[in-house]
């Protein structure tokens, strides 16, 4: 038996990537699925040859061939373990730095490839996800990648390709508390994710994928009313107003567009959008990404809404020059102009425009930082638009 641990991180070797990174100024990373595939490839190679390839190179779905250094390895009779460190590049990914382990065991010929959830990897407990209930939370593309690489290693070194692959993540159960997994019914740890194997900085693809899975789980549970919320305070308000269960709550964050576009293709009867006044004023102005680095509160737009609500030119000018969206809201409230309701109604109508006639009724709740409702738009659907 051998056991070594090093401070390894993944490195890229494919052509063209350096130019891409130089153009963006940000470093790409690798998904948990890519890391698991690299670890599996190294472990199975060691089982068949007695040696771990280090670094180990894999081929991703779009043809990239990154190489991963091994952070740990262990070889015993009929079993090998290899590990890589998740490198998310410059993306603010909660799994960055996590140790992804793959333990590969030989199975009798004809057994095929069997996946197991080790410590720190979750198990599916609710329908609506792309895996059956009871399965390890190792998504379909990573499963396919690992299966393909096992077949390639078997062909190269004379194996049968019949193996059990157990994926684990050190401290994964703790890390998973910062993800959607508990709400989606994935219990015990993280999911092994990735469709391309590449993490694009600030694409927030994992968050957007979680939004989609949240809609799927809600639909599978028979929920006809869901709420897309920008944060925990707006979630509490949506629950208080509508009595929604946890699996009907979508942690939308800044990704209003992701919620609306997915629900357009996978409708529910009713969608409540709940969030802070400033963020929802961006949706009202036509922005689908509500992050402060990608859209700003347009106080000129708020001034025009205030005029529609009866503001005179003096108040409209004060709104246009307000320090913040909340300042504009308070100025209007003091003069009896319902700017919060106007923002909510306009945000609802923008949402309906994105839904493009899908059979979904939309209402909006605007709140302040204390969770007080400062604007509200009643339900409206395509037949009323």
Coordinates of C-alpha atoms in Angstrom, one line a residue:
X1 CA 0.0 0.0 0.0
X2 CA 1.2 3.5 -0.8
X3 CA -0.2 6.8 0.5
X4 CA 1.1 10.2 -0.5
X5 CA -0.4 13.7 0.0
X6 CA 0.8 16.8 -1.9
X7 CA -0.5 20.3 -2.3
X8 CA -1.6 19.8 -5.9
X9 CA -3.9 22.0 -7.9
X10 CA -5.2 21.5 -11.4
X11 CA -3.4 23.1 -14.4
X12 CA -4.5 23.5 -18.0
X13 CA -2.6 22.3 -21.0
X14 CA -5.1 22.8 -23.8
X15 CA -4.3 25.2 -26.6
X16 CA -6.1 28.5 -26.9
X17 CA -7.0 28.8 -23.2
X18 CA -4.2 31.2 -22.4
X19 CA -5.5 33.7 -25.1
X20 CA -9.0 33.4 -23.7
X21 CA -7.9 34.1 -20.2
X22 CA -5.7 37.0 -21.3
X23 CA -8.7 38.5 -23.0
X24 CA -11.0 38.3 -19.9
X25 CA -8.4 38.9 -17.3
X26 CA -10.1 36.1 -15.2
X27 CA -8.9 32.5 -14.7
X28 CA -11.3 29.7 -15.5
X29 CA -11.6 26.7 -13.3
X30 CA -12.9 23.1 -13.2
X31 CA -16.2 21.6 -12.0
X32 CA -16.5 19.0 -9.3
X33 CA -17.5 16.6 -12.2
X34 CA -14.2 17.2 -14.0
X35 CA -12.2 16.8 -10.7
X36 CA -14.0 13.5 -10.0
X37 CA -13.3 12.3 -13.5
X38 CA -9.6 13.1 -13.1
X39 CA -9.4 11.3 -9.8
X40 CA -11.4 8.3 -11.1
X41 CA -9.1 8.0 -14.2
X42 CA -6.0 8.1 -12.0
X43 CA -7.4 5.6 -9.5
X44 CA -8.5 3.1 -12.1
X45 CA -5.2 3.4 -14.0
X46 CA -3.4 2.6 -10.7
X47 CA -5.6 -0.4 -10.2
X48 CA -4.6 -1.8 -13.6
X49 CA -0.9 -0.7 -13.7
X50 CA 0.2 -0.2 -10.1
X51 CA 1.1 3.4 -10.9
X52 CA -0.8 6.6 -10.5
X53 CA -0.5 9.0 -13.5
X54 CA 0.4 12.4 -12.0
X55 CA -0.6 14.8 -13.4
X56 CA -3.6 13.0 -14.9
X57 CA -5.1 14.3 -18.2
X58 CA -8.8 14.0 -19.1
X59 CA -10.9 15.1 -22.1
X60 CA -13.9 17.3 -21.5
X61 CA -17.1 17.4 -23.5
X62 CA -15.9 20.3 -25.7
X63 CA -12.5 18.8 -26.3
X64 CA -10.4 20.6 -23.7
X65 CA -7.7 18.4 -22.2
X66 CA -6.8 19.8 -18.7
X67 CA -4.2 18.0 -16.5
X68 CA -4.8 17.6 -12.8
X69 CA -2.2 17.1 -10.1
X70 CA -3.0 14.5 -7.5
X71 CA -3.4 15.7 -3.9
X72 CA -3.7 12.2 -2.4
X73 CA -3.4 8.6 -3.6
X74 CA -3.7 5.2 -2.0
X75 CA -3.4 1.7 -3.6
X76 CA -4.5 -1.6 -2.0
X77 CA -5.7 -5.0 -3.3
X78 CA -8.7 -4.4 -5.5
X79 CA -9.1 -0.8 -4.5
X80 CA -7.4 2.5 -5.4
X81 CA -8.1 6.1 -4.2
X82 CA -7.0 9.3 -5.9
X83 CA -7.9 12.9 -5.0
X84 CA -7.7 16.3 -6.7
X85 CA -8.2 19.8 -5.3
X86 CA -11.2 21.7 -6.8
X87 CA -9.8 24.8 -8.5
X88 CA -12.7 27.2 -9.4
X89 CA -10.3 29.7 -11.0
X90 CA -11.5 33.2 -10.2
X91 CA -15.1 32.2 -9.7
X92 CA -16.5 32.7 -6.1
X93 CA -17.4 29.1 -5.8
X94 CA -18.1 27.6 -2.4
X95 CA -16.4 24.4 -3.4
X96 CA -13.2 26.1 -4.4
X97 CA -10.3 24.3 -2.6
X98 CA -12.4 21.2 -1.7
X99 CA -10.7 17.8 -1.9
X100 CA -12.5 15.5 -4.3
X101 CA -11.8 11.8 -3.8
X102 CA -12.6 8.9 -6.0
X103 CA -12.2 5.3 -4.7
X104 CA -12.4 2.7 -7.4
X105 CA -13.0 -1.0 -6.7
X106 CA -12.9 -3.9 -9.2
X107 CA -16.2 -5.7 -9.8
X108 CA -16.9 -9.0 -11.4
X109 CA -17.1 -9.0 -15.3
X110 CA -20.5 -7.8 -16.5
X111 CA -21.2 -5.6 -13.5
X112 CA -20.7 -2.4 -15.5
X113 CA -20.0 0.9 -13.7
X114 CA -21.7 1.5 -10.3
X115 CA -21.7 4.8 -8.6
X116 CA -21.7 5.3 -4.8
X117 CA -21.9 8.4 -2.6
X118 CA -19.0 8.6 -0.2
X119 CA -18.7 11.0 2.8
X120 CA -19.6 14.5 1.8
X121 CA -21.6 13.6 -1.4
X122 CA -25.3 13.8 -1.1
X123 CA -28.1 11.4 -1.9
X124 CA -31.3 12.3 -3.8
X125 CA -34.4 12.1 -1.6
X126 CA -37.0 13.9 -3.7
X127 CA -38.3 13.5 -7.2
X128 CA -37.9 16.2 -9.9
X129 CA -34.1 16.0 -10.2
X130 CA -32.3 14.4 -13.1
X131 CA -31.5 11.4 -11.0
X132 CA -33.9 8.9 -9.3
X133 CA -34.6 9.0 -5.6
X134 CA -32.0 7.1 -3.7
X135 CA -29.2 7.7 -6.2
X136 CA -25.9 9.4 -5.3
X137 CA -26.0 13.1 -6.3
X138 CA -23.6 12.6 -9.2
X139 CA -25.1 14.3 -12.1
X140 CA -25.6 12.6 -15.6
X141 CA -22.7 14.4 -17.4
X142 CA -20.1 13.6 -14.8
X143 CA -21.3 10.0 -14.7
X144 CA -20.9 9.8 -18.5
X145 CA -17.5 11.4 -18.3
X146 CA -16.3 8.9 -15.7
X147 CA -17.8 6.0 -17.5
X148 CA -16.1 7.0 -20.8
X149 CA -12.7 7.5 -19.1
X150 CA -13.0 4.1 -17.3
X151 CA -13.6 2.5 -20.7
X152 CA -10.6 4.2 -22.2
X153 CA -8.3 3.2 -19.4
X154 CA -9.7 -0.4 -19.6
X155 CA -9.0 -0.5 -23.3
X156 CA -5.5 0.8 -22.9
X157 CA -4.4 -1.4 -20.0
X158 CA -6.5 -4.6 -20.4
X159 CA -9.2 -4.1 -17.9
X160 CA -12.9 -5.1 -18.1
X161 CA -14.3 -1.7 -17.2
X162 CA -16.4 -3.2 -14.4
X163 CA -15.9 -1.0 -11.4
X164 CA -17.5 0.7 -8.4
X165 CA -16.8 4.4 -8.2
X166 CA -17.3 6.0 -4.8
X167 CA -17.0 9.8 -4.9
X168 CA -16.4 11.7 -1.7
X169 CA -15.7 15.3 -0.7
X170 CA -13.8 16.2 2.4
X171 CA -16.1 18.4 4.6
X172 CA -18.7 18.2 1.8
X173 CA -21.7 17.9 4.2
X174 CA -20.6 21.2 5.9
X175 CA -20.0 22.9 2.6
X176 CA -23.4 21.8 1.3
X177 CA -25.2 23.8 3.9
X178 CA -24.2 26.9 1.9
X179 CA -25.9 25.4 -1.2
X180 CA -29.4 24.7 -2.4
X181 CA -29.0 20.9 -1.8
X182 CA -30.9 20.6 1.5
X183 CA -33.9 22.5 0.0
X184 CA -33.8 20.3 -3.2
X185 CA -33.8 17.2 -1.1
X186 CA -30.2 16.3 -1.7
X187 CA -29.1 15.2 1.8
X188 CA -25.7 14.3 3.2
X189 CA -23.4 16.5 1.1
X190 CA -22.6 18.1 -2.2
X191 CA -23.6 17.3 -5.7
X192 CA -21.0 16.4 -8.3
X193 CA -21.9 18.8 -11.1
X194 CA -20.9 20.2 -14.5
X195 CA -22.0 19.9 -18.1
X196 CA -18.8 21.2 -19.8
X197 CA -16.3 20.6 -17.0
X198 CA -15.3 24.2 -17.1
X199 CA -16.1 26.9 -14.5
X200 CA -16.5 30.3 -16.2
X201 CA -15.8 33.0 -13.7
X202 CA -18.9 34.9 -12.5
X203 CA -21.2 32.9 -14.8
X204 CA -22.7 31.5 -11.6
X205 CA -23.8 28.5 -13.6
X206 CA -24.2 26.4 -10.5
X207 CA -26.6 28.9 -9.0
X208 CA -28.6 29.1 -12.2
X209 CA -28.7 25.3 -12.4
X210 CA -30.0 25.2 -8.8
X211 CA -32.8 27.5 -9.8
X212 CA -33.8 25.2 -12.6
X213 CA -33.6 22.1 -10.3
X214 CA -35.7 24.1 -7.7
X215 CA -38.4 24.6 -10.3
X216 CA -38.3 20.9 -11.3
X217 CA -38.6 19.8 -7.7
X218 CA -41.5 22.1 -7.0
X219 CA -43.3 20.8 -10.1
X220 CA -42.6 17.2 -9.2
X221 CA -44.0 17.9 -5.7
X222 CA -47.2 19.2 -7.3
X223 CA -46.6 22.8 -6.3
X224 CA -48.7 25.2 -8.4
X225 CA -47.4 28.4 -6.8
X226 CA -43.7 29.2 -6.4
X227 CA -41.8 32.3 -5.3
X228 CA -38.6 33.7 -6.8
X229 CA -36.9 35.6 -3.9
X230 CA -33.8 37.8 -3.9
X231 CA -32.8 36.8 -0.4
X232 CA -33.8 35.2 2.9
X233 CA -35.8 38.3 4.1
X234 CA -38.0 38.3 1.0
X235 CA -38.4 34.5 1.4
X236 CA -39.9 35.1 4.9
X237 CA -42.2 37.7 3.5
X238 CA -43.4 35.4 0.7
X239 CA -44.1 32.6 3.2
X240 CA -45.9 35.0 5.5
X241 CA -48.1 36.4 2.7
X242 CA -48.8 33.2 0.7
X243 CA -48.1 30.3 3.2
X244 CA -45.7 28.6 0.7
X245 CA -43.8 25.5 1.8
X246 CA -40.0 25.4 1.5
X247 CA -39.9 23.4 -1.7
X248 CA -41.9 26.2 -3.4
X249 CA -39.2 28.8 -2.6
X250 CA -36.6 29.6 -5.3
X251 CA -33.5 31.4 -4.1
X252 CA -33.4 33.6 -7.1
X253 CA -30.7 36.0 -5.9
X254 CA -29.9 38.4 -8.7
X255 CA -31.0 36.0 -11.5
X256 CA -34.5 37.0 -12.3
X257 CA -34.0 36.2 -15.9
X258 CA -33.0 32.6 -15.0
X259 CA -36.2 32.1 -13.1
X260 CA -38.4 33.6 -15.8
X261 CA -36.9 31.9 -18.7
X262 CA -37.0 28.5 -17.1
X263 CA -40.6 28.9 -15.9
X264 CA -41.5 30.0 -19.5
X265 CA -40.5 26.6 -20.6
X266 CA -41.7 24.7 -17.5
X267 CA -44.7 26.7 -16.3
X268 CA -46.4 26.8 -12.9
X269 CA -49.8 28.3 -12.3
X270 CA -48.5 31.2 -10.3
X271 CA -45.1 33.0 -9.7
X272 CA -44.6 35.4 -6.9
X273 CA -41.5 37.6 -7.3
X274 CA -40.3 39.0 -4.0
X275 CA -37.3 41.2 -3.3
X276 CA -35.8 44.5 -2.2
X277 CA -37.2 47.7 -3.7
X278 CA -34.0 48.7 -5.3
X279 CA -33.4 45.3 -7.0
X280 CA -36.9 45.0 -8.3
X281 CA -36.7 48.5 -9.6
X282 CA -34.0 47.1 -11.9
X283 CA -36.3 44.4 -13.1
X284 CA -39.0 47.1 -13.7
X285 CA -36.5 48.9 -15.8
X286 CA -35.9 45.8 -18.0
X287 CA -32.8 44.3 -16.3
X288 CA -32.8 40.5 -15.9
X289 CA -29.5 40.4 -13.9
X290 CA -30.0 42.4 -10.8
X291 CA -26.4 42.3 -9.4
X292 CA -24.9 45.7 -8.6
X293 CA -21.9 45.1 -10.9
X294 CA -24.1 44.4 -13.9
X295 CA -27.1 46.8 -13.5
X296 CA -27.8 49.9 -11.5
X297 CA -30.8 51.6 -10.0
X298 CA -32.0 54.1 -12.7
X299 CA -33.3 57.1 -10.7
X300 CA -34.4 58.8 -13.9
X301 CA -36.6 55.8 -14.5
X302 CA -37.9 56.1 -11.0
X303 CA -38.6 59.7 -11.5
X304 CA -40.7 58.9 -14.6
X305 CA -42.6 56.3 -12.6
X306 CA -43.2 58.9 -9.9
X307 CA -44.7 61.3 -12.5
X308 CA -47.1 58.5 -13.6
X309 CA -48.1 58.2 -9.9
X310 CA -48.9 61.9 -9.6
X311 CA -45.6 63.5 -8.6
X312 CA -45.0 67.1 -9.6
X313 CA -41.8 68.2 -11.2
X314 CA -40.2 69.2 -8.0
X315 CA -40.7 65.7 -6.5
X316 CA -39.7 64.1 -9.7
X317 CA -36.4 66.1 -9.7
X318 CA -35.8 65.1 -6.1
X319 CA -36.3 61.4 -7.1
X320 CA -33.9 61.7 -10.0
X321 CA -31.2 63.2 -7.8
X322 CA -31.9 60.9 -4.7
X323 CA -28.9 59.2 -3.1
X324 CA -30.4 55.7 -3.3
X325 CA -33.5 53.9 -4.4
X326 CA -34.7 53.8 -0.8
X327 CA -34.2 57.6 -0.6
X328 CA -36.4 58.0 -3.7
X329 CA -39.0 55.7 -2.2
X330 CA -39.1 57.6 1.1
X331 CA -39.4 61.0 -0.6
X332 CA -42.4 59.7 -2.6
X333 CA -44.0 58.1 0.4
X334 CA -43.9 61.4 2.3
X335 CA -45.8 63.0 -0.6
X336 CA -48.4 60.2 -1.0
X337 CA -46.9 58.9 -4.3
X338 CA -47.0 55.1 -4.4
X339 CA -43.6 54.5 -6.0
X340 CA -43.3 51.0 -4.4
X341 CA -46.6 49.9 -6.0
X342 CA -45.6 51.4 -9.3
X343 CA -42.2 49.6 -9.3
X344 CA -44.0 46.3 -8.3
X345 CA -46.6 46.6 -11.1
X346 CA -44.0 47.5 -13.7
X347 CA -41.7 44.7 -12.6
X348 CA -44.7 42.3 -12.9
X349 CA -45.4 43.5 -16.4
X350 CA -41.7 43.1 -17.4
X351 CA -41.8 39.5 -16.0
X352 CA -44.9 38.8 -18.1
X353 CA -43.1 40.1 -21.2
X354 CA -40.3 37.7 -20.6
X355 CA -42.7 34.8 -20.0
X356 CA -44.1 35.5 -23.5
X357 CA -47.6 34.3 -23.0
X358 CA -46.7 31.2 -20.9
X359 CA -49.7 30.2 -18.7
X360 CA -48.3 31.8 -15.6
X361 CA -49.9 34.4 -13.3
X362 CA -47.4 36.8 -11.7
X363 CA -47.6 39.0 -8.6
X364 CA -44.8 41.0 -7.0
X365 CA -43.8 42.0 -3.5
X366 CA -41.3 44.8 -2.9
X367 CA -39.8 45.0 0.6
X368 CA -37.4 47.3 2.5
X369 CA -34.4 46.0 4.4
X370 CA -36.5 45.3 7.5
X371 CA -38.9 43.1 5.5
X372 CA -41.7 45.6 5.4
X373 CA -43.8 45.5 2.2
X374 CA -43.4 48.8 0.5
X375 CA -44.9 47.9 -2.8
X376 CA -47.2 45.3 -4.2
X377 CA -48.7 44.2 -7.5
X378 CA -51.7 42.0 -7.6
X379 CA -51.7 38.8 -9.7
X380 CA -51.9 39.2 -13.4
X381 CA -51.6 36.7 -16.2
X382 CA -51.3 36.6 -20.0
X383 CA -55.1 36.9 -20.4
X384 CA -54.9 40.3 -18.5
X385 CA -51.7 41.6 -20.1

